[in-house]
Amino acid sequence: MTIKGECSVELIRENEDGSVDYALNFPPEALDALTRLGILTAIQAGIDGAKRLNPEEPVNTPEERVAEEAYKRAMRDAVGLLKTQHELVKGRHNYYRHAANLIHLEFLEEDDDRQDQR
């Protein structure tokens, strides 16, 4: 898919430390594409980070059990947020639903309900 349209870059200010601030103006389709890329990149980074922590190892201490429950609750919350976003855009962008399913399949127990069965 090719996104066509005009974009512009505007210098806002030059900072004392030598850095600069710019305003980037993109067409709406490009902003949507960048948003999708950002969401999916963040999800993949989270998956990669969780794999390094190896959450599939047995939980032994009470602290580890509490951490495991908090972890699962956070994953369920992320799935719920993505499902809400999917509903807000009235299903026009399936990437929210796909991202919810990706998190569900990677991090939640197999006996949890699959997120796209509705």
PDB file of C-alpha atoms in Angstrom, residues 46-60 64 68 71 106-107:
ATOM      1  CA  GLY A  46       6.890  -6.080  25.161  1.00  0.00           C
ATOM      2  CA  ILE A  47       6.723  -9.648  23.894  1.00  0.00           C
ATOM      3  CA  ASP A  48      10.490  -9.763  23.378  1.00  0.00           C
ATOM      4  CA  GLY A  49      11.082  -8.342  26.847  1.00  0.00           C
ATOM      5  CA  ALA A  50       8.732 -10.853  28.454  1.00  0.00           C
ATOM      6  CA  LYS A  51      10.437 -13.734  26.657  1.00  0.00           C
ATOM      7  CA  ARG A  52      13.728 -12.644  28.212  1.00  0.00           C
ATOM      8  CA  LEU A  53      12.087 -12.807  31.632  1.00  0.00           C
ATOM      9  CA  ASN A  54      10.904 -16.345  30.796  1.00  0.00           C
ATOM     10  CA  PRO A  55       7.439 -16.186  32.387  1.00  0.00           C
ATOM     11  CA  GLU A  56       6.898 -19.879  31.641  1.00  0.00           C
ATOM     12  CA  GLU A  57       9.249 -20.932  34.449  1.00  0.00           C
ATOM     13  CA  PRO A  58       7.472 -22.384  37.504  1.00  0.00           C
ATOM     14  CA  VAL A  59       6.386 -19.862  40.140  1.00  0.00           C
ATOM     15  CA  ASN A  60       7.697 -20.764  43.576  1.00  0.00           C
ATOM     16  CA  GLU A  64       6.467 -14.565  42.407  1.00  0.00           C
ATOM     17  CA  GLU A  68       2.540 -13.515  37.989  1.00  0.00           C
ATOM     18  CA  TYR A  71       1.447  -9.696  34.997  1.00  0.00           C
ATOM     19  CA  GLU A 106       1.649 -15.003  23.676  1.00  0.00           C
ATOM     20  CA  PHE A 107       0.928 -14.249  27.333  1.00  0.00           C
TER      21      PHE A 107
END
